[in-house]
Short mmCIF file of C-alpha atoms and ligand atoms in Angstrom, two decimals:
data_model
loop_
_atom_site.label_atom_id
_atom_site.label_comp_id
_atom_site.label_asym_id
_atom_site.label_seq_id
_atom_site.Cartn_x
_atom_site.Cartn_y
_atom_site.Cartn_z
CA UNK A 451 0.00 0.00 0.00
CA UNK A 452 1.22 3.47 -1.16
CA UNK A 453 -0.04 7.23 -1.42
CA UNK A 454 -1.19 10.08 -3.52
CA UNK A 455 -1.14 13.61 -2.78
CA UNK A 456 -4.77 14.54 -3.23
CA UNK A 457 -4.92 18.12 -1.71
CA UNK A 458 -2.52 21.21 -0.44
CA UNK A 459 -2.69 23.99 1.37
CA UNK A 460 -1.14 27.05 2.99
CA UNK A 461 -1.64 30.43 5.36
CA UNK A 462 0.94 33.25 5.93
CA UNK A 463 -0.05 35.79 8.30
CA UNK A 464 -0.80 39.43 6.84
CA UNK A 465 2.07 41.11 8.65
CA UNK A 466 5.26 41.23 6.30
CA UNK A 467 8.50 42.05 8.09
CA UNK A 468 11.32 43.08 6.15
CA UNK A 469 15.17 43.02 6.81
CA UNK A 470 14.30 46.97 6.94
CA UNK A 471 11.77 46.35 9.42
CA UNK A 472 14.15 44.55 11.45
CA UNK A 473 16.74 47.24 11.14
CA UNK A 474 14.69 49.02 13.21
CA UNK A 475 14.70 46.60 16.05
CA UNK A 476 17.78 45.24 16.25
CA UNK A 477 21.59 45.92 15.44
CA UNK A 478 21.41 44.30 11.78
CA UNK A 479 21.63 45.29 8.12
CA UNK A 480 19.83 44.06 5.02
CA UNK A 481 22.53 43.55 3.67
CA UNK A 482 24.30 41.74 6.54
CA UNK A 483 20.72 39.33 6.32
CA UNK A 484 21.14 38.76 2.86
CA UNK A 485 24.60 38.22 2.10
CA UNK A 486 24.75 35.88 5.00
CA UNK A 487 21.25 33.65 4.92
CA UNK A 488 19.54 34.86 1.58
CA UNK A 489 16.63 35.91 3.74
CA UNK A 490 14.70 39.42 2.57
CA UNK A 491 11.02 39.13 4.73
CA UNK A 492 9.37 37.21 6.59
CA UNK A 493 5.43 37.15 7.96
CA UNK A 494 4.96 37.53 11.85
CA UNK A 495 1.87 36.46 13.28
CA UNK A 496 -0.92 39.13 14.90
CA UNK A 497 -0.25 38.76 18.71
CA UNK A 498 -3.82 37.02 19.17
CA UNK A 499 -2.97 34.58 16.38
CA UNK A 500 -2.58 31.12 17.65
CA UNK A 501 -0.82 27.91 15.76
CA UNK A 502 -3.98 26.28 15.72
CA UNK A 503 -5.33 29.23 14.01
CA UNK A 504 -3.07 29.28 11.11
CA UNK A 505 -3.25 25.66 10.93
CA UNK A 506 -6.98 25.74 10.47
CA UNK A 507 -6.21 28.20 7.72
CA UNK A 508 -3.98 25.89 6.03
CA UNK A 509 -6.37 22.83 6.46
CA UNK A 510 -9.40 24.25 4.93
CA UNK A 511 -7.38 25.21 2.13
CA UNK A 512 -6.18 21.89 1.51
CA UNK A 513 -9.52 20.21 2.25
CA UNK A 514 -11.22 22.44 -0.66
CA UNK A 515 -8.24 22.17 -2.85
CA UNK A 516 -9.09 18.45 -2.54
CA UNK A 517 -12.79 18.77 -2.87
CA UNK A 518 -13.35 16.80 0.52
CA UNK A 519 -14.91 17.80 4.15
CA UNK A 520 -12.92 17.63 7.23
CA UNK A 521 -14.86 14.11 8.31
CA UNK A 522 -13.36 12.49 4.92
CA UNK A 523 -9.80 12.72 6.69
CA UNK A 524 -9.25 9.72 9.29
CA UNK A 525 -5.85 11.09 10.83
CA UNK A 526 -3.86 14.46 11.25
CA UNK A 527 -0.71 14.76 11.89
CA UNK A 528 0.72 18.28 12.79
CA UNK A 529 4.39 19.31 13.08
CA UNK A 530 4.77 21.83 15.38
CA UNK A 531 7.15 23.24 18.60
CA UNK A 532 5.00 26.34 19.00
CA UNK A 533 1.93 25.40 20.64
CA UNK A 534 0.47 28.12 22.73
CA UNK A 535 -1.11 25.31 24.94
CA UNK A 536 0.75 22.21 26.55
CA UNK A 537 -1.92 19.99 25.10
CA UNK A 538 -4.33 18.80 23.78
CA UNK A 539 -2.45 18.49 20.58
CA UNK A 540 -2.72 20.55 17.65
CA UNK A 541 -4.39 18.26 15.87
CA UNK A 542 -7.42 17.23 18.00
CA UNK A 543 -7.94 21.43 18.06
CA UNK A 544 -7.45 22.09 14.32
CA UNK A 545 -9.91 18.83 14.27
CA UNK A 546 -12.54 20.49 16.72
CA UNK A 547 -12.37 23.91 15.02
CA UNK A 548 -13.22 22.69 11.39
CA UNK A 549 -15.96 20.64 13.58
CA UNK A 550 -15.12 16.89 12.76
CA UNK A 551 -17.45 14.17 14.08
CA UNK A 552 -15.76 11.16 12.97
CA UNK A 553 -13.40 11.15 15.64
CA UNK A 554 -10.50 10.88 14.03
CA UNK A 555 -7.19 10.49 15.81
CA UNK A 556 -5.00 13.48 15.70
CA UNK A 557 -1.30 14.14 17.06
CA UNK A 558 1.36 16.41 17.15
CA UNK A 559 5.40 15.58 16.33
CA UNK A 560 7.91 17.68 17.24
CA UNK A 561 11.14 17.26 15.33
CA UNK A 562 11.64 21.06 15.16
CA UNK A 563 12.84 21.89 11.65
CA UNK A 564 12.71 17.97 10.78
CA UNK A 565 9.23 18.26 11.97
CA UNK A 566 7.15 17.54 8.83
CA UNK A 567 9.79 14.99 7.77
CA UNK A 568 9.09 13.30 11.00
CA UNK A 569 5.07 13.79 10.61
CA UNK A 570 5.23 12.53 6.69
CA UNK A 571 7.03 9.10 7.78
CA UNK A 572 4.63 8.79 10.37
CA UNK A 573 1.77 8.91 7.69
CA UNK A 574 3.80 6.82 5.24
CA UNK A 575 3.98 3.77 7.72
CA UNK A 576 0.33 4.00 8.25
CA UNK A 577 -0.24 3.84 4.91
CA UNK A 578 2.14 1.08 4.06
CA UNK A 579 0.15 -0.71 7.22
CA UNK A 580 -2.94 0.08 5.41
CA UNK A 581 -4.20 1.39 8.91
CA UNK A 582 -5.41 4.25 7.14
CA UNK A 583 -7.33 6.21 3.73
CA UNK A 584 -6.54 10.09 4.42
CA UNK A 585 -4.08 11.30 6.44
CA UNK A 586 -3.84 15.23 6.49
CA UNK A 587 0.09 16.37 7.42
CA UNK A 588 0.20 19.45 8.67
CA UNK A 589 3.14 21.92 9.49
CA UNK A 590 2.29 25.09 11.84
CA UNK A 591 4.87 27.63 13.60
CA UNK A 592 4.89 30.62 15.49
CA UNK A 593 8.37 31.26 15.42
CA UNK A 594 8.13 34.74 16.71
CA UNK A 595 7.04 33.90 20.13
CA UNK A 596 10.44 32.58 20.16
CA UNK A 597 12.60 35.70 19.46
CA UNK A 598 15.07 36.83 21.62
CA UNK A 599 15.44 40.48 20.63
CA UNK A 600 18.59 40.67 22.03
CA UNK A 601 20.39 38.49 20.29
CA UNK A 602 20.31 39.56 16.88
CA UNK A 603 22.22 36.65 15.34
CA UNK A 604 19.15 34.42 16.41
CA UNK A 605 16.10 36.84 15.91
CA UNK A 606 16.25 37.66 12.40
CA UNK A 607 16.24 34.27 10.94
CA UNK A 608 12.46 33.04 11.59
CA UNK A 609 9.30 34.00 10.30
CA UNK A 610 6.03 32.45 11.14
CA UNK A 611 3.36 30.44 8.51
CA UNK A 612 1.29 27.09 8.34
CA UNK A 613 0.96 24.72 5.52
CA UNK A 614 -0.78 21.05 4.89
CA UNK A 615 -1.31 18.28 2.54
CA UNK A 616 -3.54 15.63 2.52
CA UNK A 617 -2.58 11.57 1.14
CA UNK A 618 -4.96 9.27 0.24
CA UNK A 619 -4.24 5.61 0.30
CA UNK A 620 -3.22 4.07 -3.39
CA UNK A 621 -2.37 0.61 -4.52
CA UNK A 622 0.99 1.91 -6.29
CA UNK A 623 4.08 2.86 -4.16
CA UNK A 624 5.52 5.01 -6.40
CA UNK A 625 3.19 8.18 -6.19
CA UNK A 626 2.84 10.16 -2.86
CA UNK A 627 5.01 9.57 0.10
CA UNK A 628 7.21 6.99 -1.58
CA UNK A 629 10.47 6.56 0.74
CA UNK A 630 11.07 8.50 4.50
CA UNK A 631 14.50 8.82 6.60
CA UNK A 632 14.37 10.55 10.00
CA UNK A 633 17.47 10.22 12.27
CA UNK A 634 18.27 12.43 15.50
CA UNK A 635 21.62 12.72 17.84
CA UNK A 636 20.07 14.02 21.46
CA UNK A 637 23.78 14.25 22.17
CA UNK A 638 24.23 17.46 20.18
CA UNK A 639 20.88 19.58 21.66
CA UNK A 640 22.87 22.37 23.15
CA UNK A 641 23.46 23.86 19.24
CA UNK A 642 20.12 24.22 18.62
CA UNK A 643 17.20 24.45 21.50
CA UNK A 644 14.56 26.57 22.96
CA UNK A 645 14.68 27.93 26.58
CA UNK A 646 11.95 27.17 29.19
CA UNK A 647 11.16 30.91 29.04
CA UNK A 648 10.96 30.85 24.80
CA UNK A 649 14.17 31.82 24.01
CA UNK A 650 15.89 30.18 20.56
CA UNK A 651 19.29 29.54 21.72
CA UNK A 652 21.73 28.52 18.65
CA UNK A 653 25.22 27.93 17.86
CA UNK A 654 24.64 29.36 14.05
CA UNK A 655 28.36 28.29 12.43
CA UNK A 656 28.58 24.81 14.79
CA UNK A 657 24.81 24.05 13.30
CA UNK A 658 25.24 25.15 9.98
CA UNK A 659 28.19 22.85 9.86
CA UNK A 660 26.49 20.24 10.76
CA UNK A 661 23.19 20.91 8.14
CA UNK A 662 25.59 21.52 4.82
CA UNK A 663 26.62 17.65 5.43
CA UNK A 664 23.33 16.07 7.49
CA UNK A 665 21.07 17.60 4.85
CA UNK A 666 22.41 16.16 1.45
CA UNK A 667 23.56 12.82 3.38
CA UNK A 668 19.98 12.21 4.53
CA UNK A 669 19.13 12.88 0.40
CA UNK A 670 21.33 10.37 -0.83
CA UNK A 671 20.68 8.15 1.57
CA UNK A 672 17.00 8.36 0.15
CA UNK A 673 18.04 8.47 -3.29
CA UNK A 674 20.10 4.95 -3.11
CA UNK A 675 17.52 3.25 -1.11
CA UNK A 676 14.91 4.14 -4.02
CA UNK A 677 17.52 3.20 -6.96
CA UNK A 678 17.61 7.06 -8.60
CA UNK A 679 19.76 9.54 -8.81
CA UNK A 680 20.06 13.52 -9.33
CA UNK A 681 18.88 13.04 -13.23
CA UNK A 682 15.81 11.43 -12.16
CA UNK A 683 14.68 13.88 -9.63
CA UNK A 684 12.55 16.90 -10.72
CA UNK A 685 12.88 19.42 -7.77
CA UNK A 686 14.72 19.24 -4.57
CA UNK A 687 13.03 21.37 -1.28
CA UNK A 688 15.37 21.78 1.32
CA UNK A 689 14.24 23.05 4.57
CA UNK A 690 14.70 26.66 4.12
CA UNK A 691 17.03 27.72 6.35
CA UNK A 692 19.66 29.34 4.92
CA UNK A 693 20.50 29.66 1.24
CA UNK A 694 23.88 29.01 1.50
CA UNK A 695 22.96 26.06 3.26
CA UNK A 696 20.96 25.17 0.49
CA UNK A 697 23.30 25.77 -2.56
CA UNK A 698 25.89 24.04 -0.61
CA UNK A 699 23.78 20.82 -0.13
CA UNK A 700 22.94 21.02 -3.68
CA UNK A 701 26.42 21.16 -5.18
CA UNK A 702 27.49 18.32 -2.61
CA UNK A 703 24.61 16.15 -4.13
CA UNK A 704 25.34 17.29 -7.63
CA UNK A 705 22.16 18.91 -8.31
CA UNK A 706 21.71 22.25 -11.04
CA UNK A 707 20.84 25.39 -9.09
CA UNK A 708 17.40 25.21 -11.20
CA UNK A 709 16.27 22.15 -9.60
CA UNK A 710 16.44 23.82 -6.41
CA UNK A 711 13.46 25.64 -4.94
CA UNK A 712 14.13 28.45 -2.64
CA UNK A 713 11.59 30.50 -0.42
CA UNK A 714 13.84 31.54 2.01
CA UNK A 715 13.64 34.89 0.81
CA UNK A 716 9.93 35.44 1.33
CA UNK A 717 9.62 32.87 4.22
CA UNK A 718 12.55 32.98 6.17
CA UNK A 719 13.20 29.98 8.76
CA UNK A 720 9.82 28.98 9.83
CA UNK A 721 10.92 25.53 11.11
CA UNK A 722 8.23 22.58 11.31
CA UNK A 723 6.46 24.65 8.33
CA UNK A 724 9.27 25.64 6.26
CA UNK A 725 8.98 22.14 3.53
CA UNK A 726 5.23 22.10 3.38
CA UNK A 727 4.72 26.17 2.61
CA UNK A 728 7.63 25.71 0.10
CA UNK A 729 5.33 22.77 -1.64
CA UNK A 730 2.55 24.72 -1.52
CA UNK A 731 4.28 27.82 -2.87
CA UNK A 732 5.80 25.76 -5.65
CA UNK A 733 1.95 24.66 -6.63
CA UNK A 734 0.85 27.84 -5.86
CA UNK A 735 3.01 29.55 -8.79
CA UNK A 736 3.12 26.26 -11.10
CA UNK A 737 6.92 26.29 -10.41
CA UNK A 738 6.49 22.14 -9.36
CA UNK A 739 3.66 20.08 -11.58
CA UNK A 740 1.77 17.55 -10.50
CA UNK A 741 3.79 14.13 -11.39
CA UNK A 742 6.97 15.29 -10.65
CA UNK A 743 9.39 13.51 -8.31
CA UNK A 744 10.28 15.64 -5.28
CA UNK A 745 13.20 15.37 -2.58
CA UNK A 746 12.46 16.65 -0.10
CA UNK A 747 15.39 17.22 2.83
CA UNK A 748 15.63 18.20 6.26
CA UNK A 749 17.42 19.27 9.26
CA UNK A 750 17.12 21.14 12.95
CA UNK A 751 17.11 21.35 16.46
CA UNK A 752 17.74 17.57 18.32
CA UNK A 753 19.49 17.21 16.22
CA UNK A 754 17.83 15.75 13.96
CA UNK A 755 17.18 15.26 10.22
CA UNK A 756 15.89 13.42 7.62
CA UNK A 757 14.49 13.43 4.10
CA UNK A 758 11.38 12.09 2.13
CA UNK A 759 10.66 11.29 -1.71
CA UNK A 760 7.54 12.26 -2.77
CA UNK A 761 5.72 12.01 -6.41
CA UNK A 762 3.29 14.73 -6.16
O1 UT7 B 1412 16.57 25.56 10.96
C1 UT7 B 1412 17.36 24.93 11.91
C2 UT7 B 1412 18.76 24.88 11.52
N1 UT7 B 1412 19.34 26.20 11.58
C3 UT7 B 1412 20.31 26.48 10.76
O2 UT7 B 1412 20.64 25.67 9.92
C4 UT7 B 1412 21.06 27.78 10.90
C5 UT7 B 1412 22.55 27.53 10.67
N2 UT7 B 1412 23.41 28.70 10.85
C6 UT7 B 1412 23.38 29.75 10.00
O3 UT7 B 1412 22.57 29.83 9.12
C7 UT7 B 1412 24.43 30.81 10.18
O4 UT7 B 1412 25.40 30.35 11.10
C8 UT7 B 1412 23.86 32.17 10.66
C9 UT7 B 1412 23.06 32.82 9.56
C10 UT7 B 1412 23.02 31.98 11.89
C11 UT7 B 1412 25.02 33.11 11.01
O5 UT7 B 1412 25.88 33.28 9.90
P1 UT7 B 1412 27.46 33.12 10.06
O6 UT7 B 1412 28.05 33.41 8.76
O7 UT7 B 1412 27.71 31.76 10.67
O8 UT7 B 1412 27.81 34.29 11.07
P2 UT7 B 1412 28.51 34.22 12.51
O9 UT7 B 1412 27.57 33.69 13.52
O10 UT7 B 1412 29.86 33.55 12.36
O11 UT7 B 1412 28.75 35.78 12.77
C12 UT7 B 1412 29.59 36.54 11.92
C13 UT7 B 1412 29.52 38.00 12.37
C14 UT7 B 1412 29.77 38.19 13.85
O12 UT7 B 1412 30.49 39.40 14.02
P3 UT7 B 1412 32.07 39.38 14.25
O13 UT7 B 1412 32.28 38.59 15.50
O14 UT7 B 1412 32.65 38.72 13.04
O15 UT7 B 1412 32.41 40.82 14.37
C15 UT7 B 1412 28.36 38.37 14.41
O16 UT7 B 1412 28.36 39.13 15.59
O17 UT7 B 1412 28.23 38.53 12.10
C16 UT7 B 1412 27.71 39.13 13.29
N3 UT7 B 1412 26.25 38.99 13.29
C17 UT7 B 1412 25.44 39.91 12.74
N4 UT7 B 1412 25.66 41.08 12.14
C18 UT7 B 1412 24.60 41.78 11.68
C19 UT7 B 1412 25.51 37.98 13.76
N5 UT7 B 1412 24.22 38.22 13.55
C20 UT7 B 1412 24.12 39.41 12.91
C21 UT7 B 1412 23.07 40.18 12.43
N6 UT7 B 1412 23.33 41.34 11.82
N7 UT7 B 1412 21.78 39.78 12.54
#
């Protein structure tokens, strides 16, 4: 038992904040932002705007993008480290608020930037089990609630967004979520984590580092378990979090700048989200067609990482 991508999804909030916005709140520079992570804006959720709120967003727009109701999906799975509440989990309040009474189960992962990595491997082994028909994955961050505005080499890399698709079940295995890696090493936390009082704390060179070889070692890993190589993939969508991070990865792997889809200049860093709003932005503006083989890598906070191949 396999996959299909039947539905997408996405929600930015209204606010825009530019790298001249954020000149005026901490000791930075455009150009300082651009040179060094490619980033140019980024949209910042209204103060009363919850995860779950943006996730809804997201979710409807997938669920009419795939001409179904909410009680036609029989799990979601949310990404997520920004939660405004402990529990219950994303999921079960995305699944109250679009009123669901077919008590589907619902759950949240948190593999930080890895997150919807994590969330789409989950959905591909209940599909493989044949456990279940629609599985919406969703990924949902408030990243500003995070920023420390005094450190400025931390608080002008993330931006906030939601985005989600939805798999059916399918006979063939080589459409949807064909092939998921996810790895961690809890020994390295201290580069990347957030304090008890919401604080991202990072060690930007020691992690970035560690993503330029994670990253495209996850992606070939995926690539010679599934018998392809660079020619026969159509895109690659790295976690945005840094274009050099990205160009780097690709020339490791051997891939042409033009398979590469950036939106870490209108995005920035907005972790668990980042892969699914760059899918949806990609279908969005017809830049990835449906058909096309996707790889799809990851890396953050854990550490962890990972990659999926997806036909979407
Ligand atoms: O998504 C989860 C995974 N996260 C990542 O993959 C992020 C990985 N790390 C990175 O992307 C990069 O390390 C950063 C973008 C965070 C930083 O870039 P960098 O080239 O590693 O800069 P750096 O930390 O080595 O700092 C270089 C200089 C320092 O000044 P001095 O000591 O050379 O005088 C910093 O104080 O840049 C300074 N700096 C800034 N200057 C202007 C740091 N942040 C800023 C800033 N504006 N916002």
């Amino acid at each position: 038992m396999g996959s299909r991508l039947i539905g997408y999804g996405s929600y930015l909030p209204e606010r825009v904040v530019t790298n001249f916005d954020l000149e005026k709140m901490v000791d930075t520079s455009d150009e300082w932002i651009v040179q060094r992570t490619g980033m140019r804006e980024r949209h910042f959720a209204r103060d009363d705007e919850t995860v779950v709120d943006m996730a809804v967003h997201a979710a409807r727009r997938a669920l009419d993008n795939a001409k179904i109701t909410i009680n036609d999906i029989d799990m979601v799975i949310v990404a997520t480290t920004s939660a405004e509440l402990d529990f219950p989990s994303v999921g079960v309040q995305v699944l109250g608020r679009l009123n669901a009474t077919n008590n589907a189960p619902a759950f949240d992962v948190r593999g930080a930037c890895t997150g919807y990595i994590y969330a789409l491997h989950c959905a591909r082994a209940f599909f493989s089990a044949g456990m279940h028909k629609r599985i919406m994955v969703i990924g949902a961050e408030k990243m500003s609630r995070f920023i420390d505005w005094n450190d400025r080499s931390t608080a002008v890399l993330f931006g906030d967004g939601a985005g989600a698709l939805i798999f059916e079940h399918s006979t063939s295995s080589y459409s949807g979520i064909i092939d998921t890696v996810v790895m961690s090493d809890g020994r390295e936390m201290d580069m990347l984590y957030g304090t008890p009082d919401h604080r991202i704390m990072m060690n930007g060179p020691e992690t970035y580092k560690k993503a330029v070889t994670l990253m495209p070692d996850a992606a070939s890993y995926i690539m010679e378990h599934a018998g392809i190589t660079a020619d026969n993939v159509d895109w690659i969508v790295p976690h945005q979090a840094n274009i050099r991070i990205i160009q780097s990865g690709a020339q490791r792997l051997g891939f042409p700048l033009e398979k590469i889809l950036v939106t870490v200049d209108k995005h920035a860093n907005t972790s668990g989200a980042s892969g699914v709003l760059a899918l949806a932005y990609a279908f969005d503006n017809n830049i990835i067609k449906h058909g096309q083989l996707v790889l799809y890598p990851a890396f953050g906070s854990g550490l962890t990482w990972g990659a999926a191949l997806i036909r979407v």
